C-alpha positions as CSV (number, residue, x, y, z in Angstrom):
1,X,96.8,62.6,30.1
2,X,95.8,62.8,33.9
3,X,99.1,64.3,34.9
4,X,102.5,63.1,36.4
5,X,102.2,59.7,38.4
6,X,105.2,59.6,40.4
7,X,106.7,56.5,41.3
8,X,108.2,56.2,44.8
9,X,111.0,53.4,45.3
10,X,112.9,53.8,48.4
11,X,116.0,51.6,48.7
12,X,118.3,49.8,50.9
13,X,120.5,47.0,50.2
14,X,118.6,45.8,47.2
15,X,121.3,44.5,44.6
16,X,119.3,41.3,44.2
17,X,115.9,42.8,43.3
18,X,116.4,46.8,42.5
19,X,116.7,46.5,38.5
20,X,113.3,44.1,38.4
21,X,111.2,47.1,40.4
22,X,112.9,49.4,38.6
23,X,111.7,48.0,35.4
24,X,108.8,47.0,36.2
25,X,107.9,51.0,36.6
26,X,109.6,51.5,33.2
27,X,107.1,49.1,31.6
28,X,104.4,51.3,32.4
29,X,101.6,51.7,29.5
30,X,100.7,54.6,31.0
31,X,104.5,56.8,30.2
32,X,103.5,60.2,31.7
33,X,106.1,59.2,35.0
34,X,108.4,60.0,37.3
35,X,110.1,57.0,39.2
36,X,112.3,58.7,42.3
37,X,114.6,56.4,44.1
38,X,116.0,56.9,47.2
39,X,119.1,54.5,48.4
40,X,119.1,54.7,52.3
41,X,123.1,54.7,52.1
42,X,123.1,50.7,51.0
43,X,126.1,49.0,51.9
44,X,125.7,46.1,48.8
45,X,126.1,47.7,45.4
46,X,122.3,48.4,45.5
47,X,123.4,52.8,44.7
48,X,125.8,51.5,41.7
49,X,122.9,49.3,40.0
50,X,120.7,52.3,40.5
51,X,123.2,54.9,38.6
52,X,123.4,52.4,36.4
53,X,119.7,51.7,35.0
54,X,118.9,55.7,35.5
55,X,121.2,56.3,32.7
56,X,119.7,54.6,30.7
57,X,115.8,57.2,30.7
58,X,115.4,59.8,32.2
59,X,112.7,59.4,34.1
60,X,114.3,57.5,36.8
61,X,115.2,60.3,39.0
62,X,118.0,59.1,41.6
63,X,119.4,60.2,44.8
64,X,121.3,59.1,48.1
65,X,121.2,59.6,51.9
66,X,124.8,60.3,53.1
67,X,123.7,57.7,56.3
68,X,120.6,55.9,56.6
69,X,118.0,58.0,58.2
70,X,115.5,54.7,58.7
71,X,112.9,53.7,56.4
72,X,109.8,55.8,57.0
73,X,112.4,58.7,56.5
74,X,113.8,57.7,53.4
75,X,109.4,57.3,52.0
76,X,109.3,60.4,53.3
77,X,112.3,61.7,51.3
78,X,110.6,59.8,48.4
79,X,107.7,61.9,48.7
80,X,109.4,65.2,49.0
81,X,111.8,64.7,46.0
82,X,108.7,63.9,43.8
83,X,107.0,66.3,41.3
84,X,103.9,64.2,40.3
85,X,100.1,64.3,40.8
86,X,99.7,61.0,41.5
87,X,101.8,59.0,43.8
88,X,102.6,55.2,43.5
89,X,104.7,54.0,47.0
90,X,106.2,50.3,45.1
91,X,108.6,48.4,47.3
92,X,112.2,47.6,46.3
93,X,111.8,44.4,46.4
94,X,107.9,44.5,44.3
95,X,106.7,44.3,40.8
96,X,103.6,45.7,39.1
97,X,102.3,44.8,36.1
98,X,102.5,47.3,32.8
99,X,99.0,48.3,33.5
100,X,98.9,49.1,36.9
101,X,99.1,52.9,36.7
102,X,97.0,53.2,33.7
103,X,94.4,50.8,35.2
104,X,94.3,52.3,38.8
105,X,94.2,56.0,37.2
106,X,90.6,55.0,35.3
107,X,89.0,54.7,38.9
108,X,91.0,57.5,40.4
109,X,88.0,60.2,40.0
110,X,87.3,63.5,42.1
111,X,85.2,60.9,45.3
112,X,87.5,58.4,45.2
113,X,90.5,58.5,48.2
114,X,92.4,55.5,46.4
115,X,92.9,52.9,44.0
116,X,94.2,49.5,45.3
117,X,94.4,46.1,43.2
118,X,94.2,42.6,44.4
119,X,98.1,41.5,45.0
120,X,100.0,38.1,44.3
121,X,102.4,37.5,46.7
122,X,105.4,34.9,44.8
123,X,108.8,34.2,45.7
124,X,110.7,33.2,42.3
125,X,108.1,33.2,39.6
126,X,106.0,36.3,39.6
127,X,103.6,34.7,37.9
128,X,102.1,32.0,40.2
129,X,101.9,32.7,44.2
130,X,99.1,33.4,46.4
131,X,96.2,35.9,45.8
132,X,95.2,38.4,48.3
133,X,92.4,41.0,49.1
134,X,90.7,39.7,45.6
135,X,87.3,41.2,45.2
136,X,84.9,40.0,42.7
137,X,84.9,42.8,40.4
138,X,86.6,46.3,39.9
139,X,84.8,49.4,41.0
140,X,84.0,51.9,43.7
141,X,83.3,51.3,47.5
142,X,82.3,53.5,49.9
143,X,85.0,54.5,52.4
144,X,83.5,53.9,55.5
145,X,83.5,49.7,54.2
146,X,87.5,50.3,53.9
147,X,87.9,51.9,57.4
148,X,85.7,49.6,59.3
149,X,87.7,46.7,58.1
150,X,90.8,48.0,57.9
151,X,90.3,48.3,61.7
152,X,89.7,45.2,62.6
153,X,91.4,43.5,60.3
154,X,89.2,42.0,57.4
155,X,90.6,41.2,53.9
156,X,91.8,44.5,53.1
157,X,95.3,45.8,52.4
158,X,97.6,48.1,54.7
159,X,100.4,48.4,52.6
160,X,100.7,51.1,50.0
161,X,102.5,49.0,48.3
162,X,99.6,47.7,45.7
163,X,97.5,51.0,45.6
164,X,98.0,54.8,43.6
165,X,97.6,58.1,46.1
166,X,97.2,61.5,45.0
167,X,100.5,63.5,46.2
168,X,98.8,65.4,48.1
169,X,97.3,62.7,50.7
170,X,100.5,61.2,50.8
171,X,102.2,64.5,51.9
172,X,99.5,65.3,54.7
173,X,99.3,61.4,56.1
174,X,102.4,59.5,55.7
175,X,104.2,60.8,58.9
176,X,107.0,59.3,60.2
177,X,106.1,58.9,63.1
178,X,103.0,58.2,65.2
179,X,102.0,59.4,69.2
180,X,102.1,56.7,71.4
181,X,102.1,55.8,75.3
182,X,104.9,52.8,75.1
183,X,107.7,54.5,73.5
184,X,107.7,53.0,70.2
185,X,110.0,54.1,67.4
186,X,107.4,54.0,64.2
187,X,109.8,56.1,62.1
188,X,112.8,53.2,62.7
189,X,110.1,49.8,62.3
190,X,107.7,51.1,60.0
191,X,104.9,48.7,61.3
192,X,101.8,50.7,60.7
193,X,102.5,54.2,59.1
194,X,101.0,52.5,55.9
195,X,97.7,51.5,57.5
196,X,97.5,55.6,58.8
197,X,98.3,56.4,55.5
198,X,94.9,54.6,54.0
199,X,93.1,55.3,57.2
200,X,93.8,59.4,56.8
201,X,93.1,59.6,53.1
202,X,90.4,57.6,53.3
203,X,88.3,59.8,55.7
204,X,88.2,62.5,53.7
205,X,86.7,60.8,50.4
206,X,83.5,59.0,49.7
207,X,84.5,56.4,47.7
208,X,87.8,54.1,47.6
209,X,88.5,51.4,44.1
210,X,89.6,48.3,43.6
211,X,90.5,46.4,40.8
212,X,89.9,42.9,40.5
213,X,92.9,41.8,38.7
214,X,96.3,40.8,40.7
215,X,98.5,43.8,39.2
216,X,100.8,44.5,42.7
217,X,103.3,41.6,42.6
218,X,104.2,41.3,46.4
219,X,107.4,39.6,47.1
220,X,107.8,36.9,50.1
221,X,111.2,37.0,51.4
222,X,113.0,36.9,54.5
223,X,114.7,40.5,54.0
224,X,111.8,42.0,54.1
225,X,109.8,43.8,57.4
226,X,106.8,41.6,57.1
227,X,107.8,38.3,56.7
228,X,110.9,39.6,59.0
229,X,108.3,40.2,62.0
230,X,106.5,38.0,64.6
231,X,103.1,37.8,64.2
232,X,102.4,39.5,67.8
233,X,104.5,42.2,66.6
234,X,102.9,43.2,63.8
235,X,99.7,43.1,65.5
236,X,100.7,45.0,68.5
237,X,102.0,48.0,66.7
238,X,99.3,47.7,64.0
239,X,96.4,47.8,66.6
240,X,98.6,50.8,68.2
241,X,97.4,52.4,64.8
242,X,94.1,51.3,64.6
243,X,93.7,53.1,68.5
244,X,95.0,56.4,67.5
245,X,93.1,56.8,64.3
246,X,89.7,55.8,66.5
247,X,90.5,57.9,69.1
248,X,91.7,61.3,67.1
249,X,89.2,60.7,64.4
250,X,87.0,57.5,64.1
251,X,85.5,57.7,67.7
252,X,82.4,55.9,66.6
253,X,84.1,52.7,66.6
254,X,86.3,53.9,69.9
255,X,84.0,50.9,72.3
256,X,84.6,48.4,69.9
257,X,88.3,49.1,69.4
258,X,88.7,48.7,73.2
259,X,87.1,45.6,72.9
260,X,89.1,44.4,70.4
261,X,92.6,45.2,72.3
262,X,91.1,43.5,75.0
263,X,91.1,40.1,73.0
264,X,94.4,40.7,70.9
265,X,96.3,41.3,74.6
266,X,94.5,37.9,75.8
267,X,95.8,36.0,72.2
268,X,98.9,37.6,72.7
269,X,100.7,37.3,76.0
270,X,104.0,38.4,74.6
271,X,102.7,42.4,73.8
272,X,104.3,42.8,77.4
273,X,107.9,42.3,75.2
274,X,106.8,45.5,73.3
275,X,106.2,47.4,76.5
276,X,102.1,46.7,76.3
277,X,100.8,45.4,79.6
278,X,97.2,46.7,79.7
279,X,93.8,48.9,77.4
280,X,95.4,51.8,78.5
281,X,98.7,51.5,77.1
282,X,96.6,52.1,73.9
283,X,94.9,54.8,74.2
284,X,95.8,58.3,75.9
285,X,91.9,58.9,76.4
286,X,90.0,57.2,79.4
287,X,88.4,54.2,78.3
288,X,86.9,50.9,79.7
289,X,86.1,47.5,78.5
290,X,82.3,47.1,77.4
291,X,81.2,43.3,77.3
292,X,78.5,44.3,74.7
293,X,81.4,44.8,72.3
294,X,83.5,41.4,73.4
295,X,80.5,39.7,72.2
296,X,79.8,41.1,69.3
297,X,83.8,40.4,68.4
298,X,83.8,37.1,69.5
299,X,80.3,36.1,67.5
300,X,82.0,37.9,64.4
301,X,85.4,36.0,65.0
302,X,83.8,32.7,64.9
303,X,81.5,33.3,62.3
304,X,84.7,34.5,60.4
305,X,86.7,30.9,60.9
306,X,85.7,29.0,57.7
307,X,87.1,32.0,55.3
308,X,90.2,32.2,57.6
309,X,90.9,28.4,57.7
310,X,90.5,28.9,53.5
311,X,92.7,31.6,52.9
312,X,95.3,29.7,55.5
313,X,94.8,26.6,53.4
314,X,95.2,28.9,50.3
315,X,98.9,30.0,51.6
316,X,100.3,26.3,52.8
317,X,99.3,24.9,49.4
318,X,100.6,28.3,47.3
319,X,104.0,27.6,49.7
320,X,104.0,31.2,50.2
């Protein structure tokens, strides 16, 4: 055995889905586990379904905010309740397959910063949906590949949803909340503490897996914070992200980041709604818009369009 994996499911107002995740951790091949829920003080009968399954093995490990502290709180009070190793963040409203521990622990060596699997995103039948981030076999990168694309926003995942941390990393880098010039509230709309989270860890390894197979089970619903958010939104508070981590700690890319703000302010007008007018309001750092860097964006942007118009293609026809 590797050690404890513990499996983090923070709750709130879940009755509909809670008992599937749940179980879905319980049908683990891999049994060494923990599975801590936290219920952000639900006000459906998300707590009593929870008392309910942990009776039942006690490896569910439950608890309750007395008021909701806000979602990147309650991870965070995942994380501190848990005792494992390994750490495994899975949405209450997710799935993984049986073998999703077992399978991401195999590539979870000493060099490796994390273990993600290709995700299928469904609304009723977990078993048919869209693919994402698929990769043609399972195995090692090198970190650097992860960063670089998770910054400018290539086929690669930013929730922790679909990958397995070590405790440790996810201790140190999921913070609640995240320095920024506009006054945004991370800790209350938790719309990019899970891309810091893989951006942090990652530096500090050589290596990051994936596994070809779709184990993480992503489910499309209105209730929940993606499908719940504009698209300008997400990638305004995202690309806040992406600025910091370049600034504080990936300042070789810092020129090209500043280009790339540049063009998401220009594709969307309505950042101004989230209190982002300019560049600046990205960065606390002077900085300056190099046109070397719009053109090497642009050129990659349009040489990008036929896998984009696929994967969009992908979507309408999955009806996801």
């Amino acid at each position: 055995m590797k050690g404890v994996v513990s499996i983090l499911i923070p709750v709130f107002n879940r009755e509909d889905f809670i008992i599937q995740t749940i179980q879905s951790a319980l049908n683990q091949t891999y049994s060494n586990i923990e599975i801590i829920v936290v219920d952000n003080a639900s006000t459906d009968s998300s707590w009593s379904e929870i008392q309910r399954i942990a009776k039942l093995d006690s490896r569910i490990k439950p608890f309750q905010n007395e008021i909701n502290i806000g979602p990147v709180r309650n991870w965070r009070r995942c994380v501190d309740e848990a005792t494992g190793f390994f750490g495994k963040i899975l949405w209450s409203d997710d799935l993984i397959a049986p073998n999703f521990v077992e399978k991401c622990l195999a590539l979870l060596d000493p060099d490796t910063a994390f273990v993600y699997s290709t995700v299928r995103v469904f609304k009723d039948n977990s078993n048919s949906g869209v693919t994402l981030y698929a990769c043609d076999e399972t195995g090692h990168k090198k970190s650097g590949h992860y960063i670089r694309n998770a910054l400018f926003g290539a086929g690669v995942p930013v929730s922790p949803g679909c990958a397995l941390f070590r405790m440790e990393d996810l201790r140190s880098y999921l913070f609640v909340d995240i320095p920024n010039k506009v006054g945004s509230d991370f800790s209350m709309h938790a719309i990019g503490n899970d891309l810091l989270l893989f951006l942090m860890t990652a530096k500090d390894y050589r290596n990051y897996g994936i596994i070809s197979e779709p184990l993480a089970l992503f489910r499309h619903h209105t209730g929940s914070i993606t499908v719940s958010s504009s698209e300008a939104r997400l990638a305004v508070h995202y690309s806040i992200v992406r600025a910091f981590f370049c600034e504080n700690h990936y300042q070789s890319e810092l020129d090209r980041m500043v280009a790339f703000v540049w063009l998401l302010l220009k594709r969307y007008p309505e950042s101004r709604s989230f209190n982002v007018y300019s560049v600046d309001d990205f960065f606390h750092c002077r900085v300056s818009v190099r046109f070397r860097y719009l053109l090497l964006l642009m050129y990659s942007r349009i040489a990008g369009l036929p896998k984009r118009v696929i994967r969009k293609f992908r979507r309408i026809i999955g009806g996801v």
